Amino acid sequence: MSKKLLLKNAHIEGIRYFETYRKHGGYEAAEKALKMTTDEVLEEVKVSGLRGRGGAGFPTGMKWSFLAKPEGVPRHLVVNADESEPGTFKDRYLMEFLPHLLIEGMLISSYCLGSNTSYIYIRGEYSWIPDILEEAIEEAKAAGFLGKNILGTGYDLEIYVQRGAGAYICGEETALLESLEGRRGNPRLKPPFPAVKGLWERPTVVNNVESIAAVVPIIEIGGAEYAKIGIGRSTGTKLISACGNINKPGVYEIDMTITVEEFIYSDEYCGGIPNGKKLKACIPGGSSVPIVPANLLLKTINGEPRYMNYESLADGGFATGTMMGSGGFIVLDEDQCVVNHTMTLARFYNHESCGQCTPCREGTGWMYKILKKIEKGEGKMEDIDLLWDIQRKIEGNTICPLGDAAAWPVAAAIRHFRDEFEWHVNNPELCQTQNYGIANY
Ligand code: NAI
Ligand code: SF4
């Protein structure tokens, strides 16, 4: 059984409200942190080994230590709640059921970073959650945990919730900052990183909801204890949102020592695949990370079991491995068609491209058009090579990672499932009535 740090109280009725949250130990970590120096809090986060839970896995303590501190310039914490990666819905769960965990994490983090005004930028489609967050902010303020002179320490903090307007690209941190400043969400060139020049050109830390919530147990049990959970550089616990062809879709907290096989088949997690179907493939970290076929998903190239953590999922690099990403775990059974699936993703990335750079703006459109042609049985063999060529020209040649995110799923699908693409080319008449999965398994 995995250790629970974030969701340990999620089952308690009324935990969304301050009174119940407080009764179960809520805000005790914040009280503890406010008695520590900001350097001591930073040290705990560094020692914990916490890595960014939004997808990139960048060490949180290191990011915080990069924050520039010029004299007289305000600094900000911005929580990235623009969770839009297909297959990813863990932050929604945290904000909906444990809003005070996020607020408490923000209080500790803002104090450490020296932010007196912090923001939550939330995905527009999560239309009911801002009310929950704003109610929690009001409750925390009424109890003296936000506002002026918090707990008599002299530290002030205001938190504001800003709703997005439904653009995936606003989850990219610099596009998010543009949007927060009231402009179109076009990503900025990095460097400078937000830690140096962020919101209104002020030093800013942008962190994912889960990363900030994790700061609460880190302070509660101490960074060193937190680092003992998990394995290697995959410390602490990780929320996984599981969906697709599984018996028990939902949000699970894992301690990153379990195997992928255990996660898919054990009753504690996904509970196996419906109707006894075979596992075909999985995308373990949200739609942007490479798809992996079952044989490489359950074992690494060296025959070792593949574990649900940053290192093991990436084992073998992009050629054979994948990424932990945001933890959006999508399972495909034997009946699913990879070409159809890849086409759906290509349409998504083409629609969400902000259009600033040519390889992404044009390339995502061409990938979608070619995939649509192949999927309908109207493709030629050379279209598969053309598709490969286009994705190669996007990867690494764009301002933000949306270009890479659009290219990787296509590259991995061709690399691992070229036979399915060829089947579509060779069986145009069957493409109208059935898909590769149903025809071949
Ligand atoms: P990144 O690797 O460019 O940056 C990670 C973080 O580290 C950023 O906050 C960046 O500012 C900071 N950083 C890196 N080097 C730095 C330096 N030298 N100095 C100061 N700060 C530095 O990755 P990015 O663009 O933040 O995230 C991409 C990931 O986001 C992808 O892996 C994807 O899986 C994920 N993603 C998640 C979504 C979700 O809904 N959760 C949506 C879309 C993408
Ligand atoms: Fe916009 Fe795509 Fe370029 Fe990112 S990669 S800046 S989404 S055009």
XYZ file of N, CA and C and ligand atoms in Angstrom, residues 169 172 185-188 352-361 364 394 397-404, ligand 2:
86
model
N -2.332 26.559 -24.385
C -0.999 27.174 -24.379
C -0.780 28.028 -23.127
N 1.632 26.890 -20.497
C 3.080 27.137 -20.638
C 3.367 28.384 -19.796
N -2.129 34.954 -24.826
C -1.181 34.020 -24.207
C -0.140 33.478 -25.167
N 0.756 34.329 -25.628
C 1.863 33.880 -26.480
C 3.092 33.613 -25.612
N 3.696 32.424 -25.728
C 4.907 32.154 -24.933
C 6.027 33.147 -25.239
N 6.830 33.417 -24.212
C 8.000 34.292 -24.374
C 9.227 33.419 -24.619
N -4.414 23.986 -30.754
C -3.927 24.758 -29.604
C -2.639 25.536 -29.874
N -2.005 25.309 -31.034
C -0.781 26.060 -31.352
C -1.102 27.553 -31.382
N -0.231 28.348 -30.761
C -0.511 29.794 -30.729
C -0.173 30.443 -32.063
N 0.608 29.732 -32.898
C 0.886 30.222 -34.252
C 2.086 31.137 -34.369
N 2.812 31.350 -33.259
C 3.971 32.259 -33.324
C 5.100 31.735 -34.184
N 5.389 30.407 -34.081
C 6.538 29.932 -34.867
C 6.106 28.983 -35.972
N 6.784 29.137 -37.114
C 6.378 28.436 -38.337
C 6.383 26.907 -38.196
N 7.462 26.290 -37.651
C 7.445 24.821 -37.602
C 6.223 24.279 -36.861
N 5.830 24.953 -35.782
C 4.681 24.474 -34.998
C 3.370 24.826 -35.706
N 3.226 26.075 -36.113
C 1.970 26.516 -36.742
C 1.665 25.688 -37.994
N 2.112 21.343 -37.332
C 1.025 20.616 -36.639
C -0.158 20.446 -37.600
N 9.950 19.807 -36.535
C 9.315 20.619 -35.476
C 10.149 20.548 -34.190
N 12.794 23.094 -32.582
C 12.896 24.296 -33.421
C 11.803 25.323 -33.115
N 11.286 25.286 -31.918
C 10.172 26.186 -31.610
C 10.441 26.966 -30.321
N 9.633 27.989 -30.113
C 9.831 28.843 -28.929
C 9.494 28.088 -27.646
N 8.401 27.343 -27.668
C 7.982 26.674 -26.426
C 7.836 25.173 -26.655
N 7.628 24.403 -25.579
C 7.593 22.933 -25.751
C 6.332 22.398 -26.416
N 5.361 23.252 -26.781
C 4.182 22.697 -27.462
C 4.584 22.037 -28.786
N 5.584 22.615 -29.446
C 6.054 22.010 -30.694
C 6.564 20.593 -30.449
N 7.417 20.433 -29.440
C 7.936 19.091 -29.098
C 6.788 18.163 -28.709
Fe 3.265 28.950 -30.212
Fe 3.730 26.461 -31.058
Fe 5.668 28.258 -31.115
Fe 4.774 27.337 -28.756
S 5.812 26.151 -30.318
S 5.253 29.458 -29.277
S 2.592 27.075 -29.271
S 3.750 28.322 -32.285
